[in-house]
Short mmCIF file of N, CA and C in Angstrom, two decimals:
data_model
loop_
_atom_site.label_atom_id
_atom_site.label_comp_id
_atom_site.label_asym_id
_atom_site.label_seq_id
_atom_site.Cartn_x
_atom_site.Cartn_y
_atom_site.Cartn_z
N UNK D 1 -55.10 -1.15 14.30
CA UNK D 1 -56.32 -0.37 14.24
C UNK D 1 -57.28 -1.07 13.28
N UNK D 2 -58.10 -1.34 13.86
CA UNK D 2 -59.51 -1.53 13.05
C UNK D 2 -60.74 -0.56 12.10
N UNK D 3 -60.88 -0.77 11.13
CA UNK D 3 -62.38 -0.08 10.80
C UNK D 3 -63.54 -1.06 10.80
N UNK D 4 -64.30 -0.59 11.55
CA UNK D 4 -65.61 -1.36 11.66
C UNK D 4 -66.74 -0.29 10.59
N UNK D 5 -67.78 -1.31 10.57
CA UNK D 5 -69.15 -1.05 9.79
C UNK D 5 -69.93 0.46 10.02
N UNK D 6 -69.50 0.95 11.21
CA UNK D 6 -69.66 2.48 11.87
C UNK D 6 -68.86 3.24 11.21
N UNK D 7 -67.31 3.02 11.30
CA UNK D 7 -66.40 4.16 11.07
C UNK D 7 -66.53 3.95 8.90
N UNK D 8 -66.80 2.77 8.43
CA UNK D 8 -67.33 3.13 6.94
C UNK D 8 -67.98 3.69 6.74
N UNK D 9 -69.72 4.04 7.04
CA UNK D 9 -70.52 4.88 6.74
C UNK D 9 -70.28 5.67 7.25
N UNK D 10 -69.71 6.13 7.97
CA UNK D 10 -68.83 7.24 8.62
C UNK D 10 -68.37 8.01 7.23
N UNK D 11 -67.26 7.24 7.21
CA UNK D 11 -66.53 7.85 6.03
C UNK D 11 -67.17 7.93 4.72
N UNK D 12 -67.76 7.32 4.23
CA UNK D 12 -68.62 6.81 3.27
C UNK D 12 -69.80 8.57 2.96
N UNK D 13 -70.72 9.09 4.33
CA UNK D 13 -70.84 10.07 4.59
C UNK D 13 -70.31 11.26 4.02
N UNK D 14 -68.87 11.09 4.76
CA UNK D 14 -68.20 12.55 4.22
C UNK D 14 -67.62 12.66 3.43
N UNK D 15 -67.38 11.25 2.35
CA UNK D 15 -66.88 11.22 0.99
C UNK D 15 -68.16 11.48 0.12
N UNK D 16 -69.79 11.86 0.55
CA UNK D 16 -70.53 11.88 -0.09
C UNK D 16 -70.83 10.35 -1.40
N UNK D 17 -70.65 9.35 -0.55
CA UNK D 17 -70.86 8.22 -0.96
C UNK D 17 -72.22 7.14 -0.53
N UNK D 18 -72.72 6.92 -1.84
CA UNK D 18 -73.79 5.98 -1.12
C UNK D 18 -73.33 4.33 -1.14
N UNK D 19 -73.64 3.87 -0.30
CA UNK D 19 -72.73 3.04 0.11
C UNK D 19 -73.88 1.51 0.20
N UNK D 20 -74.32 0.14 -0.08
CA UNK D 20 -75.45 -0.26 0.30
C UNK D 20 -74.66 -1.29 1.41
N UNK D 21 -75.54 -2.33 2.21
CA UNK D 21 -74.57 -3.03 3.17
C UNK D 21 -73.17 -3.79 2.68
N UNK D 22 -73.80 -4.39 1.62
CA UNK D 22 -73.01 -5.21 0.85
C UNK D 22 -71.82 -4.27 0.39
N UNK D 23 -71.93 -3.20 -0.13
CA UNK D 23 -70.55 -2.49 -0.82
C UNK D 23 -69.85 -1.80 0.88
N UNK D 24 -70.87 -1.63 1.88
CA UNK D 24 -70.16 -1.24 3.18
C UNK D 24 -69.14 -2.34 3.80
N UNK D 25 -69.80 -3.78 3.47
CA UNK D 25 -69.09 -4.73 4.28
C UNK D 25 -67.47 -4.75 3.41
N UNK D 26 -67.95 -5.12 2.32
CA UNK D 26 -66.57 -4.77 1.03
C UNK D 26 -65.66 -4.01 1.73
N UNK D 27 -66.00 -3.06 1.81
CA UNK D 27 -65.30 -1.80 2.19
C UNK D 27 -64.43 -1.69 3.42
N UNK D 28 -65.19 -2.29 4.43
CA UNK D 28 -64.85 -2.84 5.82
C UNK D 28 -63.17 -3.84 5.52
N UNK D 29 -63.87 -4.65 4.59
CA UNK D 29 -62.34 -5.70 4.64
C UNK D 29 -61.28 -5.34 3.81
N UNK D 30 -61.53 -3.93 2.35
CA UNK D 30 -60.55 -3.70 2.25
C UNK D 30 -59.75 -2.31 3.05
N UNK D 31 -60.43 -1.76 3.71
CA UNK D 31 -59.94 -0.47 4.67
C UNK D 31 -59.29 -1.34 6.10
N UNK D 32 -59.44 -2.77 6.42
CA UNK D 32 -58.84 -3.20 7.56
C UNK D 32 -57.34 -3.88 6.53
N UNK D 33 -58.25 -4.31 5.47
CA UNK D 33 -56.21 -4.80 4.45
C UNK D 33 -55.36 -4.10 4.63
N UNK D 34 -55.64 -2.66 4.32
CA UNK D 34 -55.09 -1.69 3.75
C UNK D 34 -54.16 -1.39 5.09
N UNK D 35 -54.92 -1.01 6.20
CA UNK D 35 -54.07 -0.94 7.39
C UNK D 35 -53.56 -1.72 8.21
N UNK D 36 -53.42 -3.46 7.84
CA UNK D 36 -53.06 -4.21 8.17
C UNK D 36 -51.42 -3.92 7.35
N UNK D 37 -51.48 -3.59 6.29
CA UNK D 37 -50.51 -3.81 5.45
C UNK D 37 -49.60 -1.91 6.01
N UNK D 38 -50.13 -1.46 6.19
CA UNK D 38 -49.28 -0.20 7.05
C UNK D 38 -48.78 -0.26 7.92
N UNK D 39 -49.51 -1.24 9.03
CA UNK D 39 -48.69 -2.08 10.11
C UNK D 39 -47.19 -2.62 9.86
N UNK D 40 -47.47 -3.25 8.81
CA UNK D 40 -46.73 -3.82 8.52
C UNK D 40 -45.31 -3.01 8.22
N UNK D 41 -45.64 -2.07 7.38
CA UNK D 41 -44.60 -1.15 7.14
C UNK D 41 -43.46 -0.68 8.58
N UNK D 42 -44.21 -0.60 9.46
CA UNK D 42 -43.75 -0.03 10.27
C UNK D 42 -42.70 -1.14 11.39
N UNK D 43 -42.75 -2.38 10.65
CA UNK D 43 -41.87 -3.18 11.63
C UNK D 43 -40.82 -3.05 10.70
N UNK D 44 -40.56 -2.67 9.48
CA UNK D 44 -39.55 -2.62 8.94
C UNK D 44 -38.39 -1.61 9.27
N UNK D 45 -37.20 -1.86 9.62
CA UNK D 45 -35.89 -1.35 10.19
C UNK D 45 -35.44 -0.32 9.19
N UNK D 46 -35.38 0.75 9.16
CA UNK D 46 -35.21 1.95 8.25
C UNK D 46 -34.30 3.06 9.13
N UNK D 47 -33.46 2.37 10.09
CA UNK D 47 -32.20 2.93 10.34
C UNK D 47 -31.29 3.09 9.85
N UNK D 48 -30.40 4.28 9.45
CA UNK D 48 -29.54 4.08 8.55
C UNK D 48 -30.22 4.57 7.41
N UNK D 49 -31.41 4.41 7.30
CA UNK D 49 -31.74 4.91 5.78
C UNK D 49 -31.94 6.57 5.33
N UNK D 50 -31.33 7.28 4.55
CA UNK D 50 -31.51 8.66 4.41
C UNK D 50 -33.31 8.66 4.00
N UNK D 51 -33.74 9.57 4.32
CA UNK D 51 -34.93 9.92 3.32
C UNK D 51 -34.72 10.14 2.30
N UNK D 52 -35.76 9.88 1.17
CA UNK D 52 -35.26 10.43 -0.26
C UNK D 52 -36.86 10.81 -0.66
N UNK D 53 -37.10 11.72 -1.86
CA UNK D 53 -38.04 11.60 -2.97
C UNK D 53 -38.29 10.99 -3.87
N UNK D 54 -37.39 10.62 -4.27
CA UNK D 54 -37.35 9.33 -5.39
C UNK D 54 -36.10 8.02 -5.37
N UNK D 55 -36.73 7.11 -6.30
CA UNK D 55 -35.48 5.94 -6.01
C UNK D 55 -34.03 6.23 -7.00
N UNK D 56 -34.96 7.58 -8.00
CA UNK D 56 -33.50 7.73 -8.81
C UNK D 56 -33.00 9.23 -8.06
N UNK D 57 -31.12 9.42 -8.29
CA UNK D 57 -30.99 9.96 -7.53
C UNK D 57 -30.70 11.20 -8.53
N UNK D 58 -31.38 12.63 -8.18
CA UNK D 58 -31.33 13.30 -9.66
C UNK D 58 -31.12 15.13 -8.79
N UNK D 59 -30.41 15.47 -9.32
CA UNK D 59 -30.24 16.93 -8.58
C UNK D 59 -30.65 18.12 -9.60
N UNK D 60 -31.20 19.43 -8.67
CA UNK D 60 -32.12 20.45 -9.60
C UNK D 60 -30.81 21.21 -10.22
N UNK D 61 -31.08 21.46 -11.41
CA UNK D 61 -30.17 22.30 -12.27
C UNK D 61 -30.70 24.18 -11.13
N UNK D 62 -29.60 24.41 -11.20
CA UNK D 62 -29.48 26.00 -10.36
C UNK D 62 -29.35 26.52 -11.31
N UNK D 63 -29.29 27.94 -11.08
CA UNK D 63 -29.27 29.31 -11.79
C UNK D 63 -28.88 30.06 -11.12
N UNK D 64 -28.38 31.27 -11.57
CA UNK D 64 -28.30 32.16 -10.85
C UNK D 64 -29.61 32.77 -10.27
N UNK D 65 -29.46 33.10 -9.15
CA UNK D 65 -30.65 34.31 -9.32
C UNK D 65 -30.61 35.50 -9.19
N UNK D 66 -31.29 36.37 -10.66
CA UNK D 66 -30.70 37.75 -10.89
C UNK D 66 -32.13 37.76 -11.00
N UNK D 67 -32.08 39.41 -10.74
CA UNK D 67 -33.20 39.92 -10.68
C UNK D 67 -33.83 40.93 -11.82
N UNK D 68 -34.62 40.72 -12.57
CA UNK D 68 -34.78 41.27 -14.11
C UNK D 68 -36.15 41.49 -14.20
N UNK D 69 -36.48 42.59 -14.90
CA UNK D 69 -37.56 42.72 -15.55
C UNK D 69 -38.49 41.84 -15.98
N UNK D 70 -37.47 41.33 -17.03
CA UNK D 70 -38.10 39.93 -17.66
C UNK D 70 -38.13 40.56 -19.34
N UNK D 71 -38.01 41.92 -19.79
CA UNK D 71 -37.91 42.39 -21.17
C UNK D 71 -39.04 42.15 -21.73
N UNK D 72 -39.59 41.67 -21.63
CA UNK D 72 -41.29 41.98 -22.44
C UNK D 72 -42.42 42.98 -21.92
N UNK D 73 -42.20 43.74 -21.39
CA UNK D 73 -43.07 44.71 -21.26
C UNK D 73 -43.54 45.37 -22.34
N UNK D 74 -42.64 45.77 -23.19
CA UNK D 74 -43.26 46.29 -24.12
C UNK D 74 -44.23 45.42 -25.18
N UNK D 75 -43.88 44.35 -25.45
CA UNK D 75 -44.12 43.42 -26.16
C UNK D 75 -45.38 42.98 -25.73
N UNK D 76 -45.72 42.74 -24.48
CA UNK D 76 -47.01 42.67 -23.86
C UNK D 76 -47.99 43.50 -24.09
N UNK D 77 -47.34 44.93 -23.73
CA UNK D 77 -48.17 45.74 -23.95
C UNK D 77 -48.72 46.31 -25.14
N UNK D 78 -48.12 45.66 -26.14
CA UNK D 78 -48.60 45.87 -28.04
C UNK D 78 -50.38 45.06 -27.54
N UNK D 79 -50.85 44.22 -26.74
CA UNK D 79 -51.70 43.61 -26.81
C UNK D 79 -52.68 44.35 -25.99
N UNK D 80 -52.43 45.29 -25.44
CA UNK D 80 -53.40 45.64 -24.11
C UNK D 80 -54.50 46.87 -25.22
N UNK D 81 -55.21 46.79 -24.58
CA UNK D 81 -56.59 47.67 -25.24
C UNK D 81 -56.09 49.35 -25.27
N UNK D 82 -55.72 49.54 -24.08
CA UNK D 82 -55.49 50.82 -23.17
C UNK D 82 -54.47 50.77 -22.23
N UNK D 83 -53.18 51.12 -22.14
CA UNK D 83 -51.96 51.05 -21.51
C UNK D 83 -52.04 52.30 -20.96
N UNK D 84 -50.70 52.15 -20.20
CA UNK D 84 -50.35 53.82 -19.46
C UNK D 84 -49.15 53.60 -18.77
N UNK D 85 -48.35 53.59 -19.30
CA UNK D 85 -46.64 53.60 -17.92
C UNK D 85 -46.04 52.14 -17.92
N UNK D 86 -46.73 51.28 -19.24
CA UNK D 86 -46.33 49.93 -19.31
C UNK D 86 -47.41 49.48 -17.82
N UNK D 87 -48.56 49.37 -18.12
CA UNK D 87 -49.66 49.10 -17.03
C UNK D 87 -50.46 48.96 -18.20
N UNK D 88 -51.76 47.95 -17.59
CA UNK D 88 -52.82 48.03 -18.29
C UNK D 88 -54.22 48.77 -17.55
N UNK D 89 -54.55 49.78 -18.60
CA UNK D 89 -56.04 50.32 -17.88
C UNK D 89 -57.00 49.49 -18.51
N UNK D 90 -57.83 49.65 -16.74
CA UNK D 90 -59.04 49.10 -16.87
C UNK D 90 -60.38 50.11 -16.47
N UNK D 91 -61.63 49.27 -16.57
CA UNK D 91 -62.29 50.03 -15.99
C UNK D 91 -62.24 50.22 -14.36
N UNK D 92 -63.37 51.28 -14.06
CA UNK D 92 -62.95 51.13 -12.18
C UNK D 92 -64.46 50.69 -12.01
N UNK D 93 -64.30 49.56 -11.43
CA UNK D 93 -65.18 48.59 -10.58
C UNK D 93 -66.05 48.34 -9.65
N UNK D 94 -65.03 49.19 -8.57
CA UNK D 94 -65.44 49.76 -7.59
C UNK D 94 -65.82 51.46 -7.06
N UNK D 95 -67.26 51.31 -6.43
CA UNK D 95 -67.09 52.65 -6.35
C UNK D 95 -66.87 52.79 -4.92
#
């Protein structure tokens, strides 16, 4: 796939970029590098290969999951202006 001098100010456009010929032509040869070099990626043989996220191999610490309050309600609510039932009142906003 190619980008030509069209599909830059193209893009250039909807990146809200001003662009002059000279920084368009620039642009032209590194947006055709760029996908020359993606090409490329894709002749590479990646059978056999698991997917991963990273190159180190690192697993999420678990927990249980219990289901809790969380115990600061009250503690929160030392801060509120105007409480009511462990809630904070506000004004009403809407009429």
């Amino acid at each position: 796939m190619a980008v030509d001098r069209d599909t830059v100010t193209r893009i250039a456009r909807l990146a809200r970029l001003s662009l002059d010929d000279e920084q368009a032509a620039d642009m032209e040869q590194e947006l055709n590098a760029i996908l020359a070099w993606v090409e490329q990626l894709g002749e590479v043989d990646v059978a056999g290969v698991p997917p991963m996220t990273s190159v180190v191999e690192s697993r999420l610490k678990m927990r249980a999951d219990v289901v809790t309050d969380g115990g600061y309600a009250g503690d929160l609510m030392k801060n509120a202006p105007q409480s009511e039932s462990h809630f904070f009142v506000v004004p009403k906003v809407v009429e």
